Coordinates of C-alpha atoms in Angstrom, one line a residue:
M196 CA 62.0 74.5 197.9
A197 CA 65.0 76.7 198.2
L198 CA 66.4 78.3 195.1
K199 CA 70.0 77.4 194.6
L200 CA 72.7 78.8 192.4
A201 CA 73.1 75.4 190.8
D202 CA 69.4 75.5 189.7
F203 CA 70.2 78.1 187.1
G204 CA 73.6 76.8 186.0
A205 CA 75.6 79.7 187.6
R206 CA 78.5 77.6 188.8
G207 CA 78.9 75.9 185.4
L208 CA 78.9 79.4 183.8
A209 CA 81.9 80.6 185.7
D210 CA 84.5 79.5 183.1
A211 CA 82.5 80.9 180.2
I212 CA 82.3 84.4 181.9
K213 CA 85.8 84.4 183.4
R214 CA 87.1 86.3 180.4
P215 CA 84.4 88.7 179.2
R216 CA 83.9 88.7 175.5
L217 CA 83.9 92.5 175.4
S218 CA 86.8 93.1 177.7
V219 CA 88.6 95.0 175.0
C220 CA 87.5 96.5 171.7
R221 CA 89.0 99.0 169.3
F222 CA 87.4 102.1 167.8
R223 CA 89.6 101.8 164.7
P224 CA 89.6 99.6 161.6
S225 CA 92.8 97.8 162.5
P226 CA 92.3 94.7 164.6
P227 CA 93.1 94.8 168.4
R228 CA 96.5 93.6 169.5
V229 CA 96.3 90.2 171.0
A230 CA 98.6 91.1 173.8
D231 CA 96.4 94.0 175.0
M232 CA 93.3 91.7 175.0
D233 CA 95.1 89.0 177.0
N234 CA 96.4 91.4 179.6
S235 CA 93.0 93.1 180.1
A236 CA 91.2 89.8 180.4
K237 CA 93.7 88.5 182.9
A238 CA 93.5 91.7 185.0
A239 CA 89.8 91.4 185.1
E240 CA 89.8 87.7 185.8
D241 CA 89.3 87.8 189.6
E242 CA 86.4 90.3 189.5
S243 CA 84.8 88.4 186.6
E244 CA 84.3 85.4 188.8
R245 CA 81.5 87.4 190.5
L246 CA 79.5 87.7 187.3
P247 CA 78.0 84.2 187.5
M248 CA 76.4 85.4 190.8
A249 CA 75.0 88.4 188.9
F250 CA 73.6 86.1 186.2
W251 CA 71.9 83.9 188.8
A252 CA 70.4 86.8 190.8
L253 CA 68.9 88.4 187.7
K254 CA 67.6 85.2 186.2
S255 CA 66.1 84.1 189.5
C256 CA 63.9 87.2 189.6
R257 CA 61.4 85.8 187.1
E258 CA 61.5 82.4 188.7
V259 CA 60.6 83.9 192.0
F260 CA 57.8 86.0 190.6
L261 CA 56.2 83.2 188.7
S262 CA 56.4 80.9 191.7
I263 CA 54.8 83.4 194.1
Y264 CA 52.2 84.5 191.6
G265 CA 51.1 80.8 191.2
E266 CA 50.9 80.5 195.0
G267 CA 48.4 83.4 195.2
L268 CA 50.4 86.6 195.4
L269 CA 47.4 88.8 194.5
T270 CA 45.1 87.2 197.1
A271 CA 44.6 89.9 199.8
Q272 CA 45.1 88.2 203.2
P273 CA 42.9 89.1 206.2
G274 CA 44.2 92.2 208.0
S275 CA 46.5 93.2 205.1
A276 CA 46.7 96.7 203.7
A277 CA 45.2 95.3 200.4
A278 CA 42.2 93.9 202.3
R279 CA 41.6 97.2 204.0
D280 CA 42.0 99.2 200.7
F281 CA 39.7 96.9 198.8
A282 CA 37.0 97.3 201.5
A283 CA 37.3 101.0 201.6
T284 CA 34.4 103.3 200.6
E285 CA 35.7 106.1 198.4
V286 CA 33.3 108.7 197.0
G287 CA 33.6 111.0 194.0
P288 CA 31.3 113.6 192.3
A289 CA 29.2 110.7 190.8
G290 CA 28.9 108.8 194.1
E291 CA 30.6 105.8 195.5
W292 CA 33.6 104.4 193.6
P293 CA 33.2 101.0 191.8
A294 CA 34.8 98.3 193.9
E295 CA 37.2 97.4 191.1
F296 CA 38.7 100.9 191.0
N297 CA 40.1 100.4 194.5
Q298 CA 42.3 97.6 193.1
L299 CA 43.8 99.6 190.2
P300 CA 47.0 100.4 192.0
R301 CA 47.8 96.8 192.9
Y302 CA 47.0 95.5 189.5
L303 CA 49.1 98.1 187.8
S304 CA 52.0 97.6 190.2
A305 CA 51.8 93.8 189.7
K306 CA 51.9 94.2 185.9
L307 CA 55.0 96.5 186.2
V308 CA 56.8 94.1 188.5
R309 CA 56.0 91.2 186.2
Q310 CA 57.5 93.1 183.3
Q311 CA 60.5 94.0 185.4
A312 CA 61.1 90.3 186.1
D313 CA 61.2 89.7 182.4
L314 CA 63.8 92.5 181.9
C315 CA 65.9 91.0 184.7
A316 CA 65.8 87.7 183.0
G317 CA 66.9 89.3 179.7
A318 CA 69.8 91.1 181.5
A319 CA 70.9 87.7 182.8
L320 CA 71.1 86.3 179.3
L321 CA 73.2 89.3 178.2
I322 CA 75.6 88.6 181.1
E323 CA 75.7 84.9 180.1
A324 CA 76.6 85.9 176.5
G325 CA 79.3 88.3 177.7
E326 CA 77.3 91.3 176.3
V327 CA 78.0 93.5 179.3
S328 CA 78.3 97.1 177.9
E329 CA 75.5 99.1 176.3
P330 CA 73.0 96.3 175.8
L331 CA 73.1 95.4 179.5
H332 CA 72.9 99.0 180.7
S333 CA 69.9 99.7 178.5
V334 CA 67.9 96.6 179.7
L335 CA 68.7 97.3 183.4
R336 CA 67.9 100.9 183.1
T337 CA 64.5 100.0 181.7
G338 CA 64.0 97.5 184.5
F339 CA 64.8 100.1 187.0
E340 CA 62.1 102.4 185.5
F341 CA 59.5 99.6 186.0
A342 CA 60.6 99.2 189.6
I343 CA 60.4 102.9 190.6
R344 CA 57.1 103.4 188.8
A345 CA 55.6 100.4 190.6
F346 CA 56.9 101.9 193.9
W347 CA 55.5 105.3 193.0
V348 CA 52.0 103.8 192.4
L349 CA 52.0 101.5 195.5
D350 CA 53.9 103.9 197.8
P351 CA 53.1 103.0 201.4
S352 CA 53.7 106.6 202.6
V353 CA 50.6 107.9 200.9
S354 CA 46.9 107.3 201.3
H355 CA 44.9 104.7 199.4
R356 CA 43.1 107.5 197.6
E357 CA 46.3 109.1 196.4
R358 CA 47.6 105.7 195.2
C359 CA 44.5 105.4 193.1
A360 CA 45.1 108.9 191.8
R361 CA 48.6 108.0 190.9
A362 CA 47.5 104.8 189.1
A363 CA 44.9 106.8 187.2
L364 CA 47.6 109.4 186.2
A365 CA 49.8 106.5 184.9
E366 CA 46.9 105.5 182.7
V367 CA 46.4 109.1 181.5
V368 CA 50.0 109.5 180.5
S369 CA 50.0 106.1 178.7
T370 CA 46.8 107.0 176.8
E371 CA 47.9 110.5 175.9
M372 CA 51.4 109.4 174.8
T373 CA 49.9 106.7 172.6
R374 CA 47.4 109.1 171.1
R375 CA 50.2 111.5 170.3
A376 CA 52.2 108.9 168.6
A377 CA 49.2 107.7 166.6
S378 CA 48.5 111.3 165.5
K379 CA 51.8 111.4 163.7
L380 CA 51.2 108.3 161.6
P381 CA 50.6 108.6 157.9
D382 CA 47.0 109.5 156.9
T383 CA 46.1 106.0 155.6
P384 CA 43.0 103.9 156.6
E385 CA 44.6 101.8 159.3
P386 CA 46.4 104.6 161.2
R387 CA 43.2 106.7 160.9
V388 CA 41.2 104.1 162.7
T389 CA 43.9 103.9 165.4
R390 CA 43.8 107.7 165.8
I391 CA 40.0 107.8 166.2
K392 CA 40.1 104.9 168.7
F393 CA 42.7 106.6 171.0
R394 CA 41.0 110.0 170.7
A395 CA 37.8 108.4 171.9
N396 CA 39.6 106.5 174.6
A397 CA 41.2 109.7 175.9
K398 CA 37.9 111.6 176.0
A399 CA 36.1 108.7 177.8
Q400 CA 39.0 108.4 180.3
K401 CA 38.8 112.1 181.2
E402 CA 35.0 111.9 181.7
R403 CA 35.3 108.8 183.8
L404 CA 38.0 110.3 186.1
R405 CA 35.9 113.5 186.6
K406 CA 33.2 111.2 188.0
L407 CA 35.6 109.6 190.5
F408 CA 37.8 112.6 191.7
A409 CA 36.8 116.0 192.9
S410 CA 39.3 117.7 190.7
V411 CA 40.9 116.6 187.4
E412 CA 43.0 119.3 185.7
G413 CA 44.6 118.9 182.3
A414 CA 47.5 121.1 181.2
P415 CA 46.9 124.1 178.9
D416 CA 49.5 122.9 176.5
G417 CA 48.1 119.4 176.5
D418 CA 51.2 117.9 178.2
P419 CA 49.9 114.8 180.1
L420 CA 52.8 114.9 182.5
K421 CA 51.3 118.2 183.8
W422 CA 47.9 116.7 184.6
T423 CA 46.8 116.8 188.3
I424 CA 44.2 114.7 190.1
E425 CA 43.2 116.1 193.4
G426 CA 46.5 117.9 193.6
T427 CA 48.6 114.8 192.6
R428 CA 50.9 115.1 189.6
Y429 CA 52.6 112.4 187.6
S430 CA 56.1 112.0 189.0
T431 CA 59.2 112.3 186.8
W432 CA 61.6 109.4 186.6
T433 CA 64.3 111.2 188.7
D434 CA 61.7 112.3 191.3
A435 CA 60.2 108.8 191.6
A436 CA 63.8 107.4 192.0
D437 CA 64.5 109.9 194.7
R438 CA 61.3 108.9 196.5
W439 CA 62.3 105.3 196.3
T440 CA 65.8 105.7 197.8
D441 CA 64.4 108.0 200.4
A442 CA 61.9 105.4 201.4
E443 CA 64.6 102.8 201.6
K444 CA 66.8 105.2 203.6
T445 CA 69.8 104.6 201.4
G446 CA 71.5 107.9 201.9
V447 CA 72.1 108.4 198.2
S448 CA 70.1 110.1 195.5
G449 CA 68.0 107.8 193.4
G450 CA 67.7 110.5 190.8
A451 CA 71.4 110.7 190.4
M452 CA 71.6 106.9 190.0
Y453 CA 68.9 107.1 187.4
D454 CA 70.8 109.8 185.5
Q455 CA 74.0 107.6 185.6
L456 CA 72.0 104.7 184.2
S457 CA 70.7 107.0 181.5
I458 CA 74.2 108.1 180.5
L459 CA 75.3 104.5 180.3
A460 CA 72.2 103.5 178.2
H461 CA 72.1 106.4 175.7
P462 CA 74.4 107.2 172.7
Q463 CA 77.3 109.3 173.9
G464 CA 80.4 110.9 172.6
Y465 CA 83.9 109.8 173.5
A466 CA 83.9 111.8 176.8
A467 CA 81.0 109.9 178.3
T468 CA 81.6 106.4 176.9
V469 CA 82.7 104.4 179.9
G470 CA 85.9 102.4 179.7
L471 CA 87.6 104.2 176.8
I472 CA 91.4 104.7 177.2
Q473 CA 93.2 106.8 174.7
D474 CA 96.6 105.5 173.4
P475 CA 99.2 108.1 174.7
E476 CA 101.2 107.6 171.5
D477 CA 98.4 107.6 169.0
G478 CA 95.5 109.9 169.9
T479 CA 93.3 108.4 167.3
R480 CA 93.4 104.9 168.9
F481 CA 91.2 103.9 171.8
T482 CA 91.0 100.8 173.9
R483 CA 87.8 99.9 175.6
V484 CA 88.0 98.0 178.9
I485 CA 84.8 96.6 180.4
D486 CA 85.1 96.7 184.2
P487 CA 83.5 93.7 185.9
V488 CA 83.2 95.8 189.1
R489 CA 80.9 98.2 187.3
V490 CA 79.0 95.4 185.6
T491 CA 78.4 93.7 189.0
K492 CA 77.2 97.0 190.6
V493 CA 74.7 97.6 187.8
A494 CA 73.5 94.0 188.0
R495 CA 73.2 94.4 191.8
L496 CA 71.0 97.5 191.4
G497 CA 68.7 95.5 189.0
A498 CA 68.4 92.6 191.5
Q499 CA 67.9 94.9 194.5
S500 CA 65.3 97.1 192.8
F501 CA 63.3 93.9 191.9
Y502 CA 63.6 92.7 195.5
S503 CA 62.2 96.0 196.6
S504 CA 59.3 95.8 194.1
V505 CA 58.3 92.2 194.8
T506 CA 58.5 92.5 198.6
L507 CA 56.4 95.7 198.3
L508 CA 53.7 93.6 196.6
T509 CA 53.9 90.7 199.0
N510 CA 53.8 93.0 202.0
Y511 CA 50.8 94.9 200.6
H512 CA 48.8 91.7 200.2
G513 CA 50.1 90.2 203.5
F514 CA 51.5 87.3 201.4
K515 CA 54.1 85.0 202.9
S516 CA 56.1 82.6 200.7
K517 CA 58.9 80.1 201.3
H518 CA 60.1 81.0 197.8
V519 CA 60.8 84.6 198.8
A520 CA 62.3 83.6 202.2
A521 CA 64.7 81.1 200.5
W522 CA 65.5 83.7 197.8
E523 CA 66.4 86.3 200.4
E524 CA 68.8 83.9 202.0
E525 CA 70.4 83.1 198.7
L526 CA 70.8 86.7 197.7
G527 CA 72.2 87.7 201.1
Q528 CA 74.7 84.9 201.1
H529 CA 75.9 84.9 197.5
F530 CA 75.3 88.3 196.0
L531 CA 73.9 91.2 197.9
G532 CA 75.6 90.5 201.2
S533 CA 74.2 92.4 204.2
S534 CA 72.1 94.7 201.9
V535 CA 69.1 92.3 202.0
H536 CA 66.8 92.8 205.0
K537 CA 63.7 90.7 205.6
R538 CA 60.6 92.7 205.8
S539 CA 57.5 91.4 207.5
A540 CA 54.1 91.3 205.8
A541 CA 52.8 93.6 208.5
E542 CA 55.3 96.3 207.7
F543 CA 53.2 97.8 204.9
A544 CA 50.2 98.1 207.2
R545 CA 52.4 99.8 209.9
T546 CA 53.9 102.3 207.5
I547 CA 50.8 103.2 205.6
D548 CA 51.4 106.9 206.5
Q549 CA 55.1 106.8 206.8
R550 CA 58.1 105.6 204.8
P551 CA 59.5 102.1 205.3
S552 CA 62.7 101.9 207.2
A553 CA 64.4 98.8 205.7
S554 CA 67.2 99.4 203.3
I555 CA 67.9 96.9 200.5
M556 CA 70.4 99.0 198.5
G557 CA 73.8 98.0 199.9
D558 CA 76.4 99.8 197.8
P559 CA 74.4 101.6 195.0
N560 CA 77.3 103.7 193.7
I561 CA 77.2 102.6 190.1
A562 CA 78.9 105.8 189.1
A563 CA 82.3 104.7 190.5
D564 CA 84.7 104.0 187.7
R565 CA 87.4 101.6 188.7
R566 CA 89.4 100.0 185.8
T567 CA 91.0 96.7 186.5

């Protein structure tokens, strides 16, 4: 069944979003002048009409994921890259790998995409409520992190063995970071048990990996981000984002996009707070205008990165779904325009040693600052 905008109440939401709740606010104890608020809201009215589409696109991400998961997303279809990987015989110092270790990349990627779907749904609720400044930026930035990490783990341009090494590195970093955090807790019984548990987990993990891979090197300073497994190192966020945009042939830097999202999501001074306008007659008075164009661009990046993630999973497993096909049509028609390109289930298998050519980014320039 095709997913429609009306299924998620987007059309009925238009009037509620037409004048964003946070279109103007003051960084001063005195209340904002009503005239300023009305003028800013009116100026933004036309672009604000696109926000219901952003709400629908983000909310539908979780609906799509749950639908295709229930249909058997993680069932490797005959002839798919997943089927080939799961049947592969990989050998380490201790002998042949356990069969389940071959599936670690797909399970980890699926978990990350599932969490990204939840974050997209959360971002949709923020748009519905008119909370379209820092809360929205923070949620979408986190969702983008889940997307690019899932891509880095399941990257079709590298070998199956390297994908397994990347998934293992993700587990190393998670274990070590959790252990570090636990080590700083107060020295009371419960935290002490937690520290002992994670210390044991980290030791067992290292021993297990050295049985699977020819070389596993920790960093002299203990930094888990500097670990290498058979020459593979955990990728930074900016590097992973660059790999993603390169793979999608967007022509823009994913790292730069990630940096922009980070600026939007983190505490900033006046100079880097988007939308602040200083009163020319009173330098202590600032008006904040929330630009619906910027909001729509950030929302589009959230929806597009999820589209990339979920189609990477479906293509890897050779999975075909009417839900995805219908969703592609809806996105292309109502929100992303020509930026959505259908990608066949066979593409992953064809590009196992090269980067995919389809672009799903459209206009990713979230840094452009146009004030309505």
